[in-house]
PDB file of C-alpha atoms in Angstrom:
ATOM      1  CA  MET W   1     135.124 -70.809 112.155  1.00 49.00           C
ATOM      2  CA  LYS W   2     135.074 -67.347 110.500  1.00 44.00           C
ATOM      3  CA  THR W   3     137.701 -66.129 113.011  1.00 46.00           C
ATOM      4  CA  LYS W   4     140.016 -69.060 112.193  1.00 47.00           C
ATOM      5  CA  LEU W   5     139.640 -68.473 108.469  1.00 44.00           C
ATOM      6  CA  PHE W   6     140.506 -64.790 108.950  1.00 43.00           C
ATOM      7  CA  PHE W   7     143.707 -65.592 110.831  1.00 43.00           C
ATOM      8  CA  LEU W   8     144.703 -68.222 108.270  1.00 42.00           C
ATOM      9  CA  ALA W   9     144.230 -65.724 105.425  1.00 44.00           C
ATOM     10  CA  ALA W  10     146.213 -63.068 107.291  1.00 43.00           C
ATOM     11  CA  ALA W  11     149.032 -65.504 108.009  1.00 43.00           C
ATOM     12  CA  PHE W  12     149.161 -66.597 104.361  1.00 40.00           C
ATOM     13  CA  SER W  13     149.327 -62.937 103.272  1.00 41.00           C
ATOM     14  CA  ILE W  14     152.257 -62.228 105.595  1.00 41.00           C
ATOM     15  CA  VAL W  15     154.197 -65.291 104.395  1.00 39.00           C
ATOM     16  CA  SER W  16     153.586 -64.396 100.725  1.00 37.00           C
ATOM     17  CA  CYS W  17     154.808 -60.845 101.261  1.00 35.00           C
ATOM     18  CA  THR W  18     157.955 -62.062 102.997  1.00 39.00           C
ATOM     19  CA  ILE W  19     158.757 -64.525 100.211  1.00 37.00           C
ATOM     20  CA  LYS W  20     158.285 -61.819  97.566  1.00 39.00           C
ATOM     21  CA  GLU W  21     160.548 -59.380  99.414  1.00 44.00           C
ATOM     22  CA  ASP W  22     163.238 -62.062  99.675  1.00 48.00           C
ATOM     23  CA  ARG W  23     163.148 -62.534  95.903  1.00 48.00           C
ATOM     24  CA  LEU W  24     163.670 -58.784  95.236  1.00 50.00           C
ATOM     25  CA  PRO W  25     166.866 -57.419  96.862  1.00 68.00           C
ATOM     26  CA  CYS W  26     166.427 -54.281  98.932  1.00 84.00           C
ATOM     27  CA  PRO W  27     167.684 -51.155  97.156  1.00 92.00           C
ATOM     28  CA  CYS W  28     171.089 -49.602  97.678  1.00 96.00           C
ATOM     29  CA  LEU W  29     171.879 -45.952  97.021  1.00 97.00           C
ATOM     30  CA  LEU W  30     174.943 -46.087  94.743  1.00 98.00           C
ATOM     31  CA  LYS W  31     176.848 -42.829  94.640  1.00 98.00           C
ATOM     32  CA  LEU W  32     179.512 -42.406  91.949  1.00 98.00           C
ATOM     33  CA  ASP W  33     182.378 -40.064  92.827  1.00 98.00           C
ATOM     34  CA  PHE W  34     183.666 -38.347  89.657  1.00 97.00           C
ATOM     35  CA  GLY W  35     186.375 -36.339  91.433  1.00 95.00           C
ATOM     36  CA  ILE W  36     189.216 -37.940  89.457  1.00 94.00           C
ATOM     37  CA  ALA W  37     187.223 -38.319  86.250  1.00 96.00           C
ATOM     38  CA  ALA W  38     186.408 -34.599  86.224  1.00 96.00           C
ATOM     39  CA  ARG W  39     190.089 -33.868  85.542  1.00 94.00           C
ATOM     40  CA  TYR W  40     189.738 -35.369  82.068  1.00 94.00           C
ATOM     41  CA  SER W  41     186.231 -34.496  80.886  1.00 95.00           C
ATOM     42  CA  PRO W  42     183.198 -32.593  82.221  1.00 96.00           C
ATOM     43  CA  LEU W  43     180.752 -34.879  80.366  1.00 97.00           C
ATOM     44  CA  TYR W  44     180.220 -38.600  80.949  1.00 98.00           C
ATOM     45  CA  SER W  45     177.715 -41.351  80.272  1.00 98.00           C
ATOM     46  CA  VAL W  46     177.099 -44.176  82.745  1.00 98.00           C
ATOM     47  CA  LYS W  47     175.479 -47.559  82.159  1.00 97.00           C
ATOM     48  CA  GLY W  48     174.784 -50.262  84.744  1.00 97.00           C
ATOM     49  CA  TRP W  49     173.703 -53.908  84.587  1.00 96.00           C
ATOM     50  CA  GLY W  50     172.623 -56.563  87.074  1.00 94.00           C
ATOM     51  CA  TYR W  51     170.296 -59.548  87.434  1.00 91.00           C
ATOM     52  CA  GLY W  52     170.388 -60.030  83.660  1.00 89.00           C
ATOM     53  CA  GLU W  53     169.024 -56.620  82.780  1.00 94.00           C
ATOM     54  CA  SER W  54     169.933 -52.974  82.372  1.00 95.00           C
ATOM     55  CA  LEU W  55     169.697 -51.064  85.658  1.00 96.00           C
ATOM     56  CA  PHE W  56     170.497 -47.516  84.572  1.00 96.00           C
ATOM     57  CA  GLY W  57     171.851 -45.443  81.720  1.00 96.00           C
ATOM     58  CA  GLU W  58     172.296 -41.700  81.688  1.00 96.00           C
ATOM     59  CA  SER W  59     174.473 -38.914  80.282  1.00 97.00           C
ATOM     60  CA  ILE W  60     175.565 -36.410  82.910  1.00 97.00           C
ATOM     61  CA  ASN W  61     177.260 -33.043  83.111  1.00 97.00           C
ATOM     62  CA  LEU W  62     179.548 -33.106  86.139  1.00 97.00           C
ATOM     63  CA  GLU W  63     178.940 -29.425  86.746  1.00 95.00           C
ATOM     64  CA  ASP W  64     175.371 -30.372  87.693  1.00 96.00           C
ATOM     65  CA  TRP W  65     176.608 -33.026  90.147  1.00 95.00           C
ATOM     66  CA  PRO W  66     179.468 -31.460  92.152  1.00 93.00           C
ATOM     67  CA  ASP W  67     178.979 -33.955  95.002  1.00 93.00           C
ATOM     68  CA  GLY W  68     178.669 -37.035  92.809  1.00 95.00           C
ATOM     69  CA  TRP W  69     175.892 -38.724  90.864  1.00 97.00           C
ATOM     70  CA  SER W  70     173.539 -41.160  92.618  1.00 97.00           C
ATOM     71  CA  VAL W  71     171.157 -43.918  91.563  1.00 97.00           C
ATOM     72  CA  ARG W  72     169.157 -46.582  93.434  1.00 96.00           C
ATOM     73  CA  VAL W  73     169.974 -50.155  92.436  1.00 96.00           C
ATOM     74  CA  PRO W  74     169.283 -53.598  93.901  1.00 95.00           C
ATOM     75  CA  LYS W  75     171.791 -54.955  96.395  1.00 95.00           C
ATOM     76  CA  GLY W  76     173.980 -57.780  95.180  1.00 95.00           C
ATOM     77  CA  GLU W  77     176.316 -58.198  92.218  1.00 96.00           C
ATOM     78  CA  ILE W  78     176.144 -55.431  89.633  1.00 97.00           C
ATOM     79  CA  GLU W  79     178.493 -53.839  87.110  1.00 97.00           C
ATOM     80  CA  TYR W  80     178.745 -50.414  85.533  1.00 98.00           C
ATOM     81  CA  SER W  81     180.767 -48.514  82.962  1.00 98.00           C
ATOM     82  CA  ALA W  82     181.461 -44.809  82.652  1.00 98.00           C
ATOM     83  CA  TYR W  83     182.869 -43.127  79.551  1.00 98.00           C
ATOM     84  CA  SER W  84     183.537 -39.556  78.468  1.00 97.00           C
ATOM     85  CA  ALA W  85     181.435 -37.756  75.852  1.00 96.00           C
ATOM     86  CA  LEU W  86     181.568 -38.967  72.256  1.00 97.00           C
ATOM     87  CA  SER W  87     182.046 -36.875  69.126  1.00 96.00           C
ATOM     88  CA  ASP W  88     182.811 -38.983  66.043  1.00 96.00           C
ATOM     89  CA  CYS W  89     182.344 -42.283  67.864  1.00 97.00           C
ATOM     90  CA  VAL W  90     178.907 -43.827  68.414  1.00 97.00           C
ATOM     91  CA  MET W  91     177.269 -46.427  70.643  1.00 96.00           C
ATOM     92  CA  LYS W  92     176.364 -49.797  69.143  1.00 95.00           C
ATOM     93  CA  GLY W  93     174.761 -52.048  71.728  1.00 93.00           C
ATOM     94  CA  ASN W  94     177.185 -52.105  74.644  1.00 94.00           C
ATOM     95  CA  ALA W  95     180.168 -51.034  72.563  1.00 97.00           C
ATOM     96  CA  VAL W  96     181.745 -47.707  71.628  1.00 98.00           C
ATOM     97  CA  ILE W  97     182.832 -47.781  67.984  1.00 98.00           C
ATOM     98  CA  VAL W  98     184.080 -45.363  65.348  1.00 97.00           C
ATOM     99  CA  PRO W  99     182.363 -45.358  61.934  1.00 96.00           C
ATOM    100  CA  GLU W 100     184.591 -46.014  58.930  1.00 94.00           C
ATOM    101  CA  GLY W 101     186.289 -42.828  57.749  1.00 93.00           C
ATOM    102  CA  LYS W 102     186.020 -41.055  61.096  1.00 93.00           C
ATOM    103  CA  GLY W 103     188.728 -40.369  63.655  1.00 92.00           C
ATOM    104  CA  PHE W 104     188.657 -42.088  67.033  1.00 96.00           C
ATOM    105  CA  ASP W 105     187.692 -39.825  69.943  1.00 97.00           C
ATOM    106  CA  ARG W 106     189.819 -39.190  73.003  1.00 96.00           C
ATOM    107  CA  ILE W 107     187.755 -41.388  75.282  1.00 97.00           C
ATOM    108  CA  TRP W 108     188.243 -41.987  78.986  1.00 97.00           C
ATOM    109  CA  ALA W 109     186.440 -45.059  80.276  1.00 98.00           C
ATOM    110  CA  CYS W 110     186.265 -47.561  83.113  1.00 98.00           C
ATOM    111  CA  HIS W 111     184.330 -50.709  83.977  1.00 98.00           C
ATOM    112  CA  LYS W 112     183.626 -51.860  87.533  1.00 97.00           C
ATOM    113  CA  ASN W 113     182.121 -54.950  89.161  1.00 97.00           C
ATOM    114  CA  LEU W 114     180.519 -54.204  92.528  1.00 97.00           C
ATOM    115  CA  SER W 115     179.114 -56.343  95.337  1.00 96.00           C
ATOM    116  CA  LEU W 116     176.563 -54.175  97.121  1.00 96.00           C
ATOM    117  CA  SER W 117     175.416 -55.113 100.637  1.00 94.00           C
ATOM    118  CA  GLU W 118     174.979 -51.783 102.423  1.00 94.00           C
ATOM    119  CA  GLU W 119     172.125 -49.296 102.302  1.00 94.00           C
ATOM    120  CA  GLU W 120     174.496 -46.790 100.686  1.00 96.00           C
ATOM    121  CA  THR W 121     177.748 -47.290  98.763  1.00 97.00           C
ATOM    122  CA  VAL W 122     180.196 -44.763  97.309  1.00 97.00           C
ATOM    123  CA  ASP W 123     182.413 -45.842  94.405  1.00 98.00           C
ATOM    124  CA  ARG W 124     185.151 -43.765  92.790  1.00 97.00           C
ATOM    125  CA  VAL W 125     185.046 -43.507  89.000  1.00 98.00           C
ATOM    126  CA  GLU W 126     188.603 -43.900  87.713  1.00 96.00           C
ATOM    127  CA  PRO W 127     188.587 -43.724  83.903  1.00 97.00           C
ATOM    128  CA  HIS W 128     191.540 -44.746  81.759  1.00 96.00           C
ATOM    129  CA  LYS W 129     192.885 -43.569  78.407  1.00 97.00           C
ATOM    130  CA  GLN W 130     191.337 -45.676  75.617  1.00 97.00           C
ATOM    131  CA  TRP W 131     193.170 -44.142  72.661  1.00 97.00           C
ATOM    132  CA  ALA W 132     196.733 -43.880  71.417  1.00 96.00           C
ATOM    133  CA  GLU W 133     197.747 -40.647  69.748  1.00 94.00           C
ATOM    134  CA  VAL W 134     200.049 -41.254  66.793  1.00 92.00           C
ATOM    135  CA  THR W 135     202.178 -38.351  65.551  1.00 91.00           C
ATOM    136  CA  ILE W 136     204.146 -38.752  62.318  1.00 87.00           C
ATOM    137  CA  GLN W 137     206.803 -36.430  60.914  1.00 86.00           C
ATOM    138  CA  ILE W 138     207.824 -37.018  57.301  1.00 82.00           C
ATOM    139  CA  LYS W 139     210.901 -35.406  55.747  1.00 81.00           C
ATOM    140  CA  ASP W 140     211.498 -34.604  52.080  1.00 78.00           C
ATOM    141  CA  LEU W 141     207.877 -34.754  50.999  1.00 74.00           C
ATOM    142  CA  PRO W 142     207.167 -34.758  47.266  1.00 73.00           C
ATOM    143  CA  GLU W 143     205.213 -31.929  45.698  1.00 73.00           C
ATOM    144  CA  GLY W 144     201.462 -32.372  45.525  1.00 71.00           C
ATOM    145  CA  GLU W 145     198.692 -33.070  48.004  1.00 76.00           C
ATOM    146  CA  LEU W 146     199.816 -35.813  50.375  1.00 80.00           C
ATOM    147  CA  THR W 147     197.401 -37.717  52.602  1.00 87.00           C
ATOM    148  CA  THR W 148     197.882 -40.525  55.120  1.00 89.00           C
ATOM    149  CA  GLU W 149     195.451 -43.431  55.329  1.00 94.00           C
ATOM    150  CA  ILE W 150     195.410 -45.664  58.400  1.00 95.00           C
ATOM    151  CA  THR W 151     193.609 -49.013  58.537  1.00 96.00           C
ATOM    152  CA  GLY W 152     193.269 -51.583  61.299  1.00 97.00           C
ATOM    153  CA  ASN W 153     191.130 -54.433  62.591  1.00 97.00           C
ATOM    154  CA  SER W 154     189.673 -52.867  65.744  1.00 97.00           C
ATOM    155  CA  ILE W 155     187.048 -50.108  65.745  1.00 97.00           C
ATOM    156  CA  GLY W 156     186.431 -49.464  69.436  1.00 98.00           C
ATOM    157  CA  PHE W 157     185.869 -51.220  72.735  1.00 98.00           C
ATOM    158  CA  SER W 158     183.204 -53.082  74.679  1.00 97.00           C
ATOM    159  CA  LEU W 159     181.747 -51.373  77.735  1.00 97.00           C
ATOM    160  CA  THR W 160     181.532 -54.690  79.565  1.00 95.00           C
ATOM    161  CA  ASP W 161     185.297 -55.353  79.625  1.00 95.00           C
ATOM    162  CA  LEU W 162     186.992 -52.531  77.652  1.00 97.00           C
ATOM    163  CA  ARG W 163     188.340 -55.124  75.196  1.00 97.00           C
ATOM    164  CA  PRO W 164     188.726 -54.219  71.484  1.00 98.00           C
ATOM    165  CA  VAL W 165     185.770 -54.640  69.137  1.00 98.00           C
ATOM    166  CA  ALA W 166     186.630 -56.198  65.767  1.00 97.00           C
ATOM    167  CA  GLY W 167     185.878 -54.294  62.576  1.00 97.00           C
ATOM    168  CA  LEU W 168     187.467 -52.260  59.791  1.00 96.00           C
ATOM    169  CA  PHE W 169     189.088 -49.103  61.133  1.00 96.00           C
ATOM    170  CA  ARG W 170     189.892 -46.583  58.405  1.00 96.00           C
ATOM    171  CA  THR W 171     190.761 -42.915  58.693  1.00 94.00           C
ATOM    172  CA  THR W 172     192.455 -40.493  56.292  1.00 92.00           C
ATOM    173  CA  ILE W 173     194.372 -37.380  57.318  1.00 88.00           C
ATOM    174  CA  SER W 174     195.675 -34.585  55.103  1.00 84.00           C
ATOM    175  CA  ASN W 175     199.297 -33.652  55.713  1.00 73.00           C
ATOM    176  CA  GLY W 176     198.516 -30.036  54.887  1.00 65.00           C
ATOM    177  CA  GLY W 177     201.954 -29.557  53.367  1.00 61.00           C
ATOM    178  CA  LYS W 178     203.600 -29.465  56.816  1.00 67.00           C
ATOM    179  CA  GLY W 179     205.033 -32.965  56.776  1.00 74.00           C
ATOM    180  CA  ILE W 180     203.477 -33.772  60.133  1.00 82.00           C
ATOM    181  CA  VAL W 181     200.171 -35.419  61.040  1.00 85.00           C
ATOM    182  CA  SER W 182     198.534 -36.521  64.256  1.00 88.00           C
ATOM    183  CA  PHE W 183     195.589 -38.874  64.775  1.00 92.00           C
ATOM    184  CA  ASN W 184     194.050 -41.187  67.368  1.00 95.00           C
ATOM    185  CA  ILE W 185     193.586 -44.942  67.098  1.00 95.00           C
ATOM    186  CA  PRO W 186     191.553 -47.248  69.366  1.00 97.00           C
ATOM    187  CA  ARG W 187     192.931 -50.131  71.396  1.00 96.00           C
ATOM    188  CA  GLN W 188     194.092 -52.881  69.010  1.00 96.00           C
ATOM    189  CA  ASP W 189     193.821 -56.664  69.247  1.00 95.00           C
ATOM    190  CA  ASP W 190     196.559 -57.560  66.729  1.00 96.00           C
ATOM    191  CA  ASP W 191     199.416 -56.092  64.678  1.00 95.00           C
ATOM    192  CA  GLY W 192     197.243 -55.382  61.636  1.00 95.00           C
ATOM    193  CA  LEU W 193     197.607 -51.587  61.508  1.00 95.00           C
ATOM    194  CA  ASN W 194     198.722 -50.372  58.084  1.00 95.00           C
ATOM    195  CA  MET W 195     199.660 -46.918  56.855  1.00 91.00           C
ATOM    196  CA  VAL W 196     199.473 -45.811  53.217  1.00 91.00           C
ATOM    197  CA  LEU W 197     200.816 -42.497  51.916  1.00 87.00           C
ATOM    198  CA  LEU W 198     198.850 -41.129  48.975  1.00 86.00           C
ATOM    199  CA  CYS W 199     199.976 -38.362  46.635  1.00 82.00           C
ATOM    200  CA  GLU W 200     197.158 -36.735  44.676  1.00 81.00           C
ATOM    201  CA  GLY W 201     194.967 -39.666  45.746  1.00 83.00           C
ATOM    202  CA  MET W 202     197.344 -42.359  44.428  1.00 87.00           C
ATOM    203  CA  PRO W 203     199.108 -44.795  46.835  1.00 88.00           C
ATOM    204  CA  VAL W 204     202.869 -44.239  46.800  1.00 84.00           C
ATOM    205  CA  LYS W 205     204.148 -45.812  50.065  1.00 85.00           C
ATOM    206  CA  THR W 206     202.826 -48.558  52.343  1.00 88.00           C
ATOM    207  CA  TYR W 207     204.032 -49.336  55.858  1.00 88.00           C
ATOM    208  CA  GLU W 208     203.128 -52.244  58.162  1.00 91.00           C
ATOM    209  CA  LEU W 209     202.622 -49.889  61.070  1.00 91.00           C
ATOM    210  CA  GLY W 210     201.280 -52.509  63.471  1.00 93.00           C
ATOM    211  CA  LYS W 211     204.353 -54.722  63.156  1.00 91.00           C
ATOM    212  CA  MET W 212     206.651 -51.736  63.574  1.00 88.00           C
ATOM    213  CA  ILE W 213     204.852 -50.704  66.773  1.00 91.00           C
ATOM    214  CA  ALA W 214     204.925 -54.298  68.055  1.00 91.00           C
ATOM    215  CA  GLY W 215     208.696 -54.272  67.600  1.00 89.00           C
ATOM    216  CA  THR W 216     208.960 -51.653  70.345  1.00 89.00           C
ATOM    217  CA  GLY W 217     207.164 -53.869  72.851  1.00 91.00           C
ATOM    218  CA  TYR W 218     204.104 -51.640  72.872  1.00 94.00           C
ATOM    219  CA  ASP W 219     201.355 -52.897  75.216  1.00 95.00           C
ATOM    220  CA  TRP W 220     197.829 -52.603  73.789  1.00 96.00           C
ATOM    221  CA  ASN W 221     196.496 -54.136  77.025  1.00 96.00           C
ATOM    222  CA  ALA W 222     197.782 -51.344  79.258  1.00 95.00           C
ATOM    223  CA  GLU W 223     195.113 -49.573  81.335  1.00 95.00           C
ATOM    224  CA  ASP W 224     196.203 -46.250  79.820  1.00 96.00           C
ATOM    225  CA  LEU W 225     197.493 -46.412  76.246  1.00 96.00           C
ATOM    226  CA  ASP W 226     200.832 -44.743  75.539  1.00 95.00           C
ATOM    227  CA  ASP W 227     201.283 -42.305  72.662  1.00 94.00           C
ATOM    228  CA  ILE W 228     203.380 -43.114  69.601  1.00 93.00           C
ATOM    229  CA  TYR W 229     205.772 -40.882  67.635  1.00 91.00           C
ATOM    230  CA  LEU W 230     207.271 -41.745  64.256  1.00 88.00           C
ATOM    231  CA  GLY W 231     209.916 -39.981  62.210  1.00 87.00           C
ATOM    232  CA  MET W 232     210.543 -41.021  58.615  1.00 81.00           C
ATOM    233  CA  ASP W 233     212.307 -39.957  55.453  1.00 80.00           C
ATOM    234  CA  TYR W 234     210.042 -40.189  52.411  1.00 77.00           C
ATOM    235  CA  ASN W 235     212.939 -41.086  50.121  1.00 79.00           C
ATOM    236  CA  LYS W 236     214.499 -43.746  52.365  1.00 74.00           C
ATOM    237  CA  LEU W 237     213.328 -46.954  54.000  1.00 65.00           C
ATOM    238  CA  GLU W 238     214.125 -45.605  57.438  1.00 70.00           C
ATOM    239  CA  MET W 239     211.852 -44.891  60.361  1.00 74.00           C
ATOM    240  CA  ASP W 240     212.226 -43.960  64.018  1.00 82.00           C
ATOM    241  CA  ILE W 241     209.572 -44.960  66.550  1.00 85.00           C
ATOM    242  CA  TYR W 242     209.360 -43.514  70.034  1.00 85.00           C
ATOM    243  CA  ILE W 243     206.777 -44.614  72.620  1.00 89.00           C
ATOM    244  CA  ASP W 244     205.835 -41.842  75.036  1.00 86.00           C
ATOM    245  CA  PRO W 245     204.791 -43.509  78.333  1.00 85.00           C
ATOM    246  CA  TRP W 246     201.515 -42.090  79.581  1.00 84.00           C
ATOM    247  CA  SER W 247     201.971 -40.096  82.769  1.00 75.00           C
ATOM    248  CA  GLY W 248     198.552 -38.485  83.085  1.00 68.00           C
ATOM    249  CA  GLY W 249     197.486 -34.860  82.926  1.00 54.00           C
ATOM    250  CA  ASP W 250     196.269 -32.336  85.448  1.00 45.00           C
ATOM    251  CA  THR W 251     193.077 -31.415  83.591  1.00 41.00           C
ATOM    252  CA  TYR W 252     191.145 -32.546  80.549  1.00 41.00           C
ATOM    253  CA  ASN W 253     192.584 -29.550  78.672  1.00 44.00           C
ATOM    254  CA  ASP W 254     196.186 -30.762  78.838  1.00 45.00           C
ATOM    255  CA  ALA W 255     195.777 -34.505  79.272  1.00 42.00           C
ATOM    256  CA  GLY W 256     196.954 -36.239  76.136  1.00 39.00           C
ATOM    257  CA  MET W 257     198.332 -33.149  74.407  1.00 36.00           C
ATOM    258  CA  VAL W 258     201.256 -33.632  72.040  1.00 36.00           C
ATOM    259  CA  SER W 259     204.564 -33.110  73.788  1.00 37.00           C
ATOM    260  CA  VAL W 260     207.922 -32.330  72.193  1.00 34.00           C
ATOM    261  CA  ILE W 261     209.903 -35.555  71.950  1.00 37.00           C
ATOM    262  CA  PRO W 262     213.541 -35.441  70.813  1.00 38.00           C
ATOM    263  CA  PHE W 263     214.731 -38.503  68.928  1.00 38.00           C
ATOM    264  CA  THR W 264     218.011 -39.724  70.373  1.00 36.00           C
ATOM    265  CA  ASP W 265     218.117 -43.310  69.125  1.00 36.00           C
ATOM    266  CA  CYS W 266     216.597 -44.924  66.100  1.00 35.00           C
ATOM    267  CA  MET W 267     214.415 -47.829  67.167  1.00 36.00           C
ATOM    268  CA  TYR W 268     213.098 -49.263  63.869  1.00 36.00           C
ATOM    269  CA  PRO W 269     215.269 -49.962  62.011  1.00 36.00           C
ATOM    270  CA  VAL W 270     218.505 -48.908  63.714  1.00 29.00           C
ATOM    271  CA  ARG W 271     219.888 -46.774  60.928  1.00 29.00           C
ATOM    272  CA  SER W 272     219.111 -43.107  61.527  1.00 32.00           C
ATOM    273  CA  SER W 273     217.896 -40.490  63.973  1.00 35.00           C
ATOM    274  CA  TYR W 274     215.574 -37.516  63.587  1.00 34.00           C
ATOM    275  CA  GLY W 275     214.806 -34.453  65.658  1.00 37.00           C
ATOM    276  CA  TRP W 276     211.326 -32.958  65.966  1.00 36.00           C
ATOM    277  CA  ASP W 277     210.650 -29.498  64.643  1.00 40.00           C
ATOM    278  CA  ASP W 278     209.284 -27.751  67.745  1.00 38.00           C
ATOM    279  CA  SER W 279     207.345 -25.165  65.741  1.00 40.00           C
ATOM    280  CA  GLU W 280     205.536 -27.876  63.794  1.00 39.00           C
ATOM    281  CA  ILE W 281     204.740 -29.807  66.978  1.00 35.00           C
ATOM    282  CA  ASN W 282     203.349 -26.665  68.576  1.00 38.00           C
ATOM    283  CA  ASP W 283     201.076 -26.126  65.580  1.00 40.00           C
ATOM    284  CA  LEU W 284     199.190 -29.280  66.615  1.00 36.00           C
ATOM    285  CA  GLN W 285     198.397 -28.013  70.101  1.00 35.00           C
TER     286      GLN W 285
END
C-alpha cells in the first residue's frame, strides 16, 4: 500500500509540473538590432509589454551594445517600442510628451508587434521621425524684440501606437533680430496650430498655421514627418509654404538638419514668392 501511495504522489507531482509549465510560455531570447537606428541617435530607451504586464524597460547606449541588445521574454504575442533619448520631453505613463513652454525634441521612435515562437528571435529596430521642423523667414520686421508663439492641441505621442497625445502645446521662440526662426512640433491630430507674433511682449499678428499647412496636403500620419518652410512679409497678408519631403539622413548628425530651400511658387495664398537668405539659413545649422 505504501508503494502504491508513493507512485500516486509522484505521478500527481509530474502532472502538476507539466500543467504549470504549459501555463507559463517558455522564454525566447529577443535580440534587437539597432544597426539602422544607430544612424540617428546613439541613445535609446526600449519598453516591452505582453500578457497584460510590462516585460522590460531600459535605457541603452548603443556603443555598449555593438552587436545588438538582448532580453529574455515569454514566447507568444508581445509588443515593444524604442525611442531616442529625450531632452525637453518627458515620459508620462506610456506616452512621450513635451511640457508647456518647452520645445519638442527630435525624437526617433518605432512600435512593433511580435509573435515569438522560436528559442531566439532577432528583430530590426527601424525608428521613424516623430517631429516636423518648421522654419519661418519674416521680411520687413518692425523694430523691437519680436518673438513667435506657437500653440497646438497635441503634446506628444503614445508609445503603444505612435498616435498623437492630446494636450496644450505651447512654445515661444525669440527671433533674435534675424527675421528667421526654427522650431520642432510633434505629430498633430487636427488643424489647430496657431502662430502669434509678439512685439515687446504684445500680440501684433495671428496666423492659423494649422489650416495653412493643411492647405498643402500635409500628411500628419506619415511614418516620417516632413519639414515645413514658411516665408512671409510682416506688412502684407502674404505667405509662402513649402513642404520639404523627408528623405532621411546618413547619420544622426545630419538627419533633419535645415536645408536651403528656394521658393519658386507661392503656395498659400498664390500672390508672391520669396527666396531664402542662405547666410541666415546656415546660421541655424
